[in-house]
XYZ file of C-alpha atoms in Angstrom:
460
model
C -48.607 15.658 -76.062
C -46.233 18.033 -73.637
C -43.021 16.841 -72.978
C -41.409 19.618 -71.494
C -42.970 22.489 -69.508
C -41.234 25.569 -67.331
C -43.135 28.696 -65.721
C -41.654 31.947 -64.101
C -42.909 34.680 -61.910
C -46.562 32.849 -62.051
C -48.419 32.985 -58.866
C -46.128 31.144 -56.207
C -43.715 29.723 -58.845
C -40.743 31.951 -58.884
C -39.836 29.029 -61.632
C -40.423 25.774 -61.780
C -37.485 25.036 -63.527
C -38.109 22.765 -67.012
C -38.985 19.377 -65.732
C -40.166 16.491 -68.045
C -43.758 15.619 -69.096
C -44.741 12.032 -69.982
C -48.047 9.927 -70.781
C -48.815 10.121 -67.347
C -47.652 13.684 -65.416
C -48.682 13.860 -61.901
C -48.173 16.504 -59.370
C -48.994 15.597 -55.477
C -47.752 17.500 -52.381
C -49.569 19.168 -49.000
C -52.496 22.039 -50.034
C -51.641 25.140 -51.171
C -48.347 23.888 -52.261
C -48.575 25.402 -56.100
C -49.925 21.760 -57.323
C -52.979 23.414 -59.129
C -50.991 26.931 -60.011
C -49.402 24.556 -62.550
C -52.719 23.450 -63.872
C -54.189 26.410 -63.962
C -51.661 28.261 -65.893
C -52.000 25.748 -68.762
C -55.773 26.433 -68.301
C -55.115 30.053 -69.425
C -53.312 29.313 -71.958
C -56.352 27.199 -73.552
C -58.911 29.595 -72.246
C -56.801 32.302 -74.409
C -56.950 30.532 -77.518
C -60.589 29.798 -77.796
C -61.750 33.386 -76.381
C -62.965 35.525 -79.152
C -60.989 38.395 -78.548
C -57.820 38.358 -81.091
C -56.188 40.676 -79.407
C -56.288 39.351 -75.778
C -52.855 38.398 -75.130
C -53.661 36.285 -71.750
C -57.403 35.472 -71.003
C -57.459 35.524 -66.927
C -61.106 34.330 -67.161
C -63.664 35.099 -65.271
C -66.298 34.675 -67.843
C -69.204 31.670 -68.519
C -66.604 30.045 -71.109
C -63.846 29.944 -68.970
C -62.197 27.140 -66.869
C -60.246 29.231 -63.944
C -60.973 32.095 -62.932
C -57.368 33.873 -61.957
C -58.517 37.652 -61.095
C -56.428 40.219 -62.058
C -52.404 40.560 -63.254
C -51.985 41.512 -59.313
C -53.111 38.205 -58.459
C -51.220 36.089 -61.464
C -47.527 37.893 -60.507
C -45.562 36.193 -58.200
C -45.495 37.526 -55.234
C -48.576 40.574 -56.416
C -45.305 42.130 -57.570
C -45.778 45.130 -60.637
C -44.885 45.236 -63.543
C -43.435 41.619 -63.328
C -42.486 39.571 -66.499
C -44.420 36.349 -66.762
C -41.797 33.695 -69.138
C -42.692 30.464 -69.703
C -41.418 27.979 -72.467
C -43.421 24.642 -73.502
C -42.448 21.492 -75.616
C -44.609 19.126 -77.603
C -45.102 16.662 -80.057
C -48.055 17.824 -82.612
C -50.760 15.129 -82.828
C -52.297 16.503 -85.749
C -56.084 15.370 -84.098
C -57.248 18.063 -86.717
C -54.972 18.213 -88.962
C -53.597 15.922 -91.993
C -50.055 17.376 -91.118
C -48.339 20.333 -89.701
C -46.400 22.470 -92.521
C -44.717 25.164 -90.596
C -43.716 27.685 -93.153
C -46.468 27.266 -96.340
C -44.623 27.372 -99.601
C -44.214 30.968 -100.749
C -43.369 31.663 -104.820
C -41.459 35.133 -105.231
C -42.484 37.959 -107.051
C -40.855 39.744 -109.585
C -40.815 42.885 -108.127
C -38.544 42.504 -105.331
C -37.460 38.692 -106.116
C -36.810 37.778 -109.865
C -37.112 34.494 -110.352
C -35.898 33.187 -106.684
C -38.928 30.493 -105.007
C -38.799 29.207 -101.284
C -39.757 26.068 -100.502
C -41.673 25.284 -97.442
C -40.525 23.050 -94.308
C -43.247 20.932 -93.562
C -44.102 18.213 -90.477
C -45.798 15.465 -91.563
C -47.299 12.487 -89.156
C -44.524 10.039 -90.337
C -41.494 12.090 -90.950
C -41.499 14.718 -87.917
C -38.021 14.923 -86.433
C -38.845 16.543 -83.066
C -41.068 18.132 -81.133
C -42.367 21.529 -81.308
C -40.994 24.139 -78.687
C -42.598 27.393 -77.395
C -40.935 30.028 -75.622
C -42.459 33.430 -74.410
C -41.594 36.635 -72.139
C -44.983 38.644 -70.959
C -45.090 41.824 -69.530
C -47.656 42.246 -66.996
C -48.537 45.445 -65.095
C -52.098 46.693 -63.574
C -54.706 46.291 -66.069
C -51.801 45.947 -68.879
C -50.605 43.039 -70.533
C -48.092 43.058 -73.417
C -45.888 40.088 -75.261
C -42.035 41.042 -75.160
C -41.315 38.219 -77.104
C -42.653 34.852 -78.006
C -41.088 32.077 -80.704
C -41.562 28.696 -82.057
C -38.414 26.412 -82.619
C -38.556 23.392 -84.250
C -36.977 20.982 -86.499
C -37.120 20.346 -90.417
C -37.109 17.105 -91.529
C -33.620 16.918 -92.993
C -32.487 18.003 -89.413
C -31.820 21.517 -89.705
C -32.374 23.767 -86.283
C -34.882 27.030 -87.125
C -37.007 29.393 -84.744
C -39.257 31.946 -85.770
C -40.792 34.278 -83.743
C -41.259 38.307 -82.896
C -39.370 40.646 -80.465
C -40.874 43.809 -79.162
C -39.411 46.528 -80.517
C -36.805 48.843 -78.400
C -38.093 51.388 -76.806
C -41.565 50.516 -77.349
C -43.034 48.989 -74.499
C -47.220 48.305 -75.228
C -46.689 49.783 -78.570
C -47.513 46.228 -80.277
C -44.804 47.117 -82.741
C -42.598 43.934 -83.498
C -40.130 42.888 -85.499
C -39.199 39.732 -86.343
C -37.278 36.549 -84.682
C -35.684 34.197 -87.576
C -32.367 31.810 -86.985
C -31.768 28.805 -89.293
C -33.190 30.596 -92.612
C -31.154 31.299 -95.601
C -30.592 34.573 -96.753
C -33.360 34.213 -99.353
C -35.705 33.187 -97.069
C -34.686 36.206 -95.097
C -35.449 38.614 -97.948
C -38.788 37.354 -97.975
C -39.419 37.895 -94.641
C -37.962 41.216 -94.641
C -41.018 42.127 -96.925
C -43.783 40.823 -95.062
C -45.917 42.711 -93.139
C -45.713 40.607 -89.275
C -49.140 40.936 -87.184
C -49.147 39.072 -84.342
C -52.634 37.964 -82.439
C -53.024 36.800 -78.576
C -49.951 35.800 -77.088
C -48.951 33.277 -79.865
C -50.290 33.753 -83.411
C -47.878 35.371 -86.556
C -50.924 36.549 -88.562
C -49.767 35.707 -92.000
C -50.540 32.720 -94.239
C -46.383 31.606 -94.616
C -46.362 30.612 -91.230
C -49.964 29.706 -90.093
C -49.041 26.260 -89.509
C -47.006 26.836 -86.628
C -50.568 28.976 -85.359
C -52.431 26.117 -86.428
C -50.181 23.458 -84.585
C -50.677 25.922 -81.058
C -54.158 25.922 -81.367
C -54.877 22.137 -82.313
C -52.901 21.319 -78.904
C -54.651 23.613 -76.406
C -58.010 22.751 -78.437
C -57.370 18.994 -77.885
C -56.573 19.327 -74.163
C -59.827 18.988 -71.796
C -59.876 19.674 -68.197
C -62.412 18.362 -65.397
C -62.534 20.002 -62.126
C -62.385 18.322 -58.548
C -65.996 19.345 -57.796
C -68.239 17.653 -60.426
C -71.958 18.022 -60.605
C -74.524 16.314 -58.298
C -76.655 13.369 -59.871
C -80.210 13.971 -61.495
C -83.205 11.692 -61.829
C -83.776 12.866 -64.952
C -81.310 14.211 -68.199
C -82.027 16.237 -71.158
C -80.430 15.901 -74.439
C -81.690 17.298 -77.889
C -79.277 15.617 -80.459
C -76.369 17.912 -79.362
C -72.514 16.239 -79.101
C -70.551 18.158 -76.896
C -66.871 19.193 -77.737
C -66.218 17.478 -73.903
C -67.999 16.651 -70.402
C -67.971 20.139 -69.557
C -65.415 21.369 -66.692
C -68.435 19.892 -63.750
C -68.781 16.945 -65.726
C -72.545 18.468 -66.634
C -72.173 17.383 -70.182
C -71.472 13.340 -69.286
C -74.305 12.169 -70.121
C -75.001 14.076 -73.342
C -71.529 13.234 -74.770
C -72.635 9.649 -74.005
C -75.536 9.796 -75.789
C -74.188 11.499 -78.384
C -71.191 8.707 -78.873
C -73.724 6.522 -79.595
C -73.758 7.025 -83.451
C -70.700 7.937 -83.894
C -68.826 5.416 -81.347
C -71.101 2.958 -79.783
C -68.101 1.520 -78.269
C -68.026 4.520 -75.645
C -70.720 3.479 -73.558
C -69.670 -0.114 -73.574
C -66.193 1.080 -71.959
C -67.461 3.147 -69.722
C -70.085 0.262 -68.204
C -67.423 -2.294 -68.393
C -64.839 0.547 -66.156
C -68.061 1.026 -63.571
C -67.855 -2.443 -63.209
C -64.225 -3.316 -63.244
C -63.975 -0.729 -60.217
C -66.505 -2.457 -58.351
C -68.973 0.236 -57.866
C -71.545 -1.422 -60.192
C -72.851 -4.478 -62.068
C -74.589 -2.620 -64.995
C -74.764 0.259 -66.131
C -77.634 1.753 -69.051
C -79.066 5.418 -70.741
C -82.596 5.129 -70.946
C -85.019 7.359 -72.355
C -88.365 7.585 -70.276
C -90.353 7.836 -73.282
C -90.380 7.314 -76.721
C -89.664 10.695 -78.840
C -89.070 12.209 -75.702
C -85.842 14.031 -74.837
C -85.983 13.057 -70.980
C -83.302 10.332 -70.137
C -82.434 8.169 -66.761
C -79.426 6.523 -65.737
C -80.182 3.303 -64.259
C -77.903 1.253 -62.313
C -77.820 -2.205 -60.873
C -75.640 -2.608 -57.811
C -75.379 -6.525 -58.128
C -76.327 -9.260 -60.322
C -79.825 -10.178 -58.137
C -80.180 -6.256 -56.810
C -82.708 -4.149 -58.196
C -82.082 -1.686 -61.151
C -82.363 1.863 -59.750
C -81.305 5.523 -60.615
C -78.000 6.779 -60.462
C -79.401 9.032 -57.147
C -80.234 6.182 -55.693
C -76.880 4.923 -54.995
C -73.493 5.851 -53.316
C -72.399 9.159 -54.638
C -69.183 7.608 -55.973
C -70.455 6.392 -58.581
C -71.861 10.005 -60.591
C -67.985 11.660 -59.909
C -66.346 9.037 -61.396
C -68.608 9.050 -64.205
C -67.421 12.266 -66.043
C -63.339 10.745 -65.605
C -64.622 7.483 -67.266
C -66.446 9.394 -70.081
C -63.719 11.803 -70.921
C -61.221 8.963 -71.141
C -62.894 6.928 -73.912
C -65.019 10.493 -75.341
C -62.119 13.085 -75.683
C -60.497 11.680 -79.242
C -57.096 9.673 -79.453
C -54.202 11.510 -78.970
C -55.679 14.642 -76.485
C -54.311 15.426 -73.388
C -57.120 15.537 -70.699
C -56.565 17.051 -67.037
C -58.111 15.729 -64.220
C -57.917 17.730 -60.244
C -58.357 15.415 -57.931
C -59.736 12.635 -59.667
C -60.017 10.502 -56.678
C -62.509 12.904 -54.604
C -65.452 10.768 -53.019
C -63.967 7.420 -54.010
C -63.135 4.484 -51.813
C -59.629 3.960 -51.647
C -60.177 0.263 -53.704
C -61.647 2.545 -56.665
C -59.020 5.343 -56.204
C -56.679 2.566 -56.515
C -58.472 1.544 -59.527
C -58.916 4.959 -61.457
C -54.880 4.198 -62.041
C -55.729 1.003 -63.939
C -58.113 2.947 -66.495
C -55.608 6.251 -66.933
C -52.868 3.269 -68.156
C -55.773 1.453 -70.304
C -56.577 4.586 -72.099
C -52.320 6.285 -72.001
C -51.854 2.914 -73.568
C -54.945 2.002 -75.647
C -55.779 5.444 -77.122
C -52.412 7.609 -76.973
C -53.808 9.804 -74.165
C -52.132 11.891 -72.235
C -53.736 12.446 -68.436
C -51.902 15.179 -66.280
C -53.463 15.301 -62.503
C -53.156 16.759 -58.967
C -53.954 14.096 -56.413
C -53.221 13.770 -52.614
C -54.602 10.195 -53.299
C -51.607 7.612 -51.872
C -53.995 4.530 -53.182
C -53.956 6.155 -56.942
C -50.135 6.567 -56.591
C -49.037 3.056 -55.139
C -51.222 1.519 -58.082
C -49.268 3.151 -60.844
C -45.912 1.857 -58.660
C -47.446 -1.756 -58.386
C -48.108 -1.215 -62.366
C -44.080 -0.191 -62.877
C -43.360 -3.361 -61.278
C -45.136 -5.431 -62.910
C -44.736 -3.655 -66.174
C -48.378 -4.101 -66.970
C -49.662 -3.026 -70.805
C -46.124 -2.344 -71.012
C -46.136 0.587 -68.650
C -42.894 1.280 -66.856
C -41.420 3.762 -65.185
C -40.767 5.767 -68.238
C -44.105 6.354 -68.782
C -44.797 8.106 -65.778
C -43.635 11.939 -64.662
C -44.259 12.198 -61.026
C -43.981 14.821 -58.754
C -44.003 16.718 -55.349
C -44.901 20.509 -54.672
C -43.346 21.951 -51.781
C -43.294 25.494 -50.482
C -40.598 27.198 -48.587
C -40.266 29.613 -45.217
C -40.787 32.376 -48.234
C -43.844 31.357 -49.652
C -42.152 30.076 -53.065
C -43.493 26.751 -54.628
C -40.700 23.624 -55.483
C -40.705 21.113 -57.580
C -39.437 17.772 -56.296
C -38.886 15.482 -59.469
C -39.932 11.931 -57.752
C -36.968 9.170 -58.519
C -38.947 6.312 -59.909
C -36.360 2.798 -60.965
C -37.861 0.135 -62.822
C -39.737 -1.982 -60.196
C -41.704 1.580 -59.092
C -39.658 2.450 -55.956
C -39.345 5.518 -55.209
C -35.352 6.356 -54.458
C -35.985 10.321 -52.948
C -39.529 9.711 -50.829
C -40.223 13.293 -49.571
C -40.799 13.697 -45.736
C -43.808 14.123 -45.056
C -45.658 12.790 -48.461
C -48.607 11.570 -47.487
C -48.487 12.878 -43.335
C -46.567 10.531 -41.036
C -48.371 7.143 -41.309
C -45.509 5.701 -39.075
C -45.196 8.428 -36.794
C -49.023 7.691 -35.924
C -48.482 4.087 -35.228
C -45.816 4.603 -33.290
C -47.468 7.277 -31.073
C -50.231 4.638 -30.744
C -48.331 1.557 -29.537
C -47.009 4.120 -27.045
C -50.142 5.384 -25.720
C -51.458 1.869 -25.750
C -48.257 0.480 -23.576
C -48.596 3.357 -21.164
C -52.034 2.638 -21.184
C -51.988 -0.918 -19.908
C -48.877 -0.566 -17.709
C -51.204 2.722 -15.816
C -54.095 -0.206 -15.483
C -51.592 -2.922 -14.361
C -50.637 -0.419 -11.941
């Protein structure tokens, strides 16, 4: 899970500053304010580690596997200002979803020739015994078509409490040389002499390419691989679904792969499909819900829907639209495995304000229920006075400190701010921006005053 995030010189964030992450991060604020910026940017960091390329230091996209599509290093820099240093630092708390533990240094025996008889022992992270969170911090260089790691570094914590950070540092005088040298605080001097003898590769904008400290690579990966991303615009409803046995990795970034990761669930957790009907149902959009195969040994299926209990059953085209974009949120939240982070852009598009209302309920079930993490961008006012009501009431047990909300703003420059939201303990909100959701009261006003003048012009 991320608990900490800051980004510089990215797009219209000049910096964000490092504000807090929790179960449930949420950025709102007026359009084009840098709300998705902030998404996006984690987006290339995922897209990075699962391209191909080991030697692609940032993966802009642009290709069938990735999720945002940023254009060129022009179009990343703040400002389209070249060469421009992109730095951003990130803090989290491994989850170990693949992973029996993280061991950040692997234990490394000396050898005779350069060590005698001298042995290192390895720090190592364990699910029970971790004393902190994992922290990230990296400088990149960006120019036109070049893109080059000054520095990057991992610091963490051992289990007996001692501070360490490894990392590399772009040599002096060698700008896009990819010669490095190496970051180490906290070691002792024999660890040092080890290190002074290995041979430090680094790969992408993260990875130390040597066995010792792979589990610090390993832990980097395992986050960005376990965090899942659905876009705002989500595919249209078939009549008809094929699936040939296949179990998606997620919903796919349309929500195109719903109904196959349903399917495939079915084996492996039957109790998917059940939460997912019973969520349909609980938001009042319908009364059941099924996956039916037309035909036996056929790999055709149908969704079929009943709107009420005495309605007829139908397919999923055959009702409000609602219903099929709320379908890939519902199916990521009990699909993606415990412990992910999943992000979700505008979650609440084509919903009735009850449902969007509602969608808040199910992102606490699941924060609660299955140690997710949900980060989203929302303009939705329903979705946000829910998760207030829910601080009140401390529902599940989720208060105020389970919630990181925020509002993007941009200045008479064109540079993005972050506005940490003031939450207390019955959900109030101490520092309401002006002009949050438009002027609600401003509107009302204005239309008691027409309405007055109005009737005091007939009277007349």
């Amino acid at each position: 899970m991320f608990t900490k995030l800051r980004i510089q010189n990215f797009k219209s964030w000049a910096d964000t500053g490092e504000f807090q992450m929790a179960p449930l991060t949420g950025f709102f604020g007026t359009n084009s304010s840098g709300k998705t910026a902030i998404l996006q940017f984690l987006l290339m960091l995922k897209q990075t580690v699962e391209s191909s390329d080991r030697n692609r230091i940032l993966h802009l996209g642009g290709d069938q596997y990735s999720y945002v599509d940023l254009g060129t290093t022009y179009d990343i820099s703040h400002r389209h200002q070249l060469p421009e240093k992109i730095k951003f630092s990130f803090q989290w708390i491994p989850k170990l979803i693949s992973q029996s533990g993280v061991e950040v240094i692997a234990q490394v025996h000396g050898h005779n020739n350069y060590l005698g008889n001298d042995k290192i022992y390895g720090i190592t992270f364990t699910r029970y015994k971790l004393n902190s969170s994992i922290e990230f911090n990296s400088e990149i260089d960006i120019d036109r078509d070049q893109i080059d790691i000054n520095f990057f570094k991992y610091l963490f914590n051992s289990q007996d409490g001692q501070n360490y950070s490894l990392g590399i540092q772009q040599e002096n005088n060698k700008k896009y040389s990819n010669s490095y040298s190496l970051l180490t605080d906290g070691f002792s001097s024999t660890e040092l002499r080890i290190f002074s003898k290995l041979s430090i590769k680094n790969f992408k904008n993260y990875g130390l390419d040597r066995r010792e400290f792979a589990g610090l690579t390993l832990a980097y990966e395992d986050l960005f691989q376990n965090t899942y991303y659905l876009a705002p615009l989500r595919e249209y409803p078939k009549r008809t679904y094929l699936w040939s046995g296949e179990r998606p990795q997620n919903v796919g970034n349309r929500g195109e792969l719903a109904v196959a990761a349903l399917l495939a669930s079915r084996k492996k957790d039957p109790e998917v499909e059940f939460l997912v009907a019973k969520a349909l149902k609980e938001l009042g959009l319908i009364h059941s819900f099924r996956v039916n195969p037309i035909a036996e040994n056929r790999r055709d299926y149908e969704i079929l829907v009943q709107r009420s209990p005495n309605s007829a059953e139908v397919l999923i085209t055959d009702v409000g639209f609602g219903v099929s974009q709320v379908l890939p949120i519902l199916v990521l939240c009990y699909y993606a495995p415990k412990g992910a982070t999943l992000i979700f852009e505008q979650p609440e598009i084509h919903l009735h304000p009850s449902v969007q209302a509602g969608l808040a309920d199910i992102f606490i079930e699941v924060i609660k229920t299955r140690n997710i993490q949900i980060i989203i961008e929302s303009h939705s006012e329903h979705l946000l006075r829910r998760l207030q009501r829910r601080m009140a009431e401390e529902k599940d047990g989720f208060t105020n400190e389970d919630a990181a909300l925020y509002f993007c703003k941009m200045d008479n420059q064109g540079d993005s701010e972050l506005v940490p939201l003031e939450i207390d303990t019955y959900g109030n909100i101490c520092n309401y921006p002006e002009g949050f959701f438009g002027d609600e009261m401003g509107d009302l006003v204005a239309m008691t005053e027409a309405a007055i003048n109005r009737q005091m012009n007939v009277g007349a």
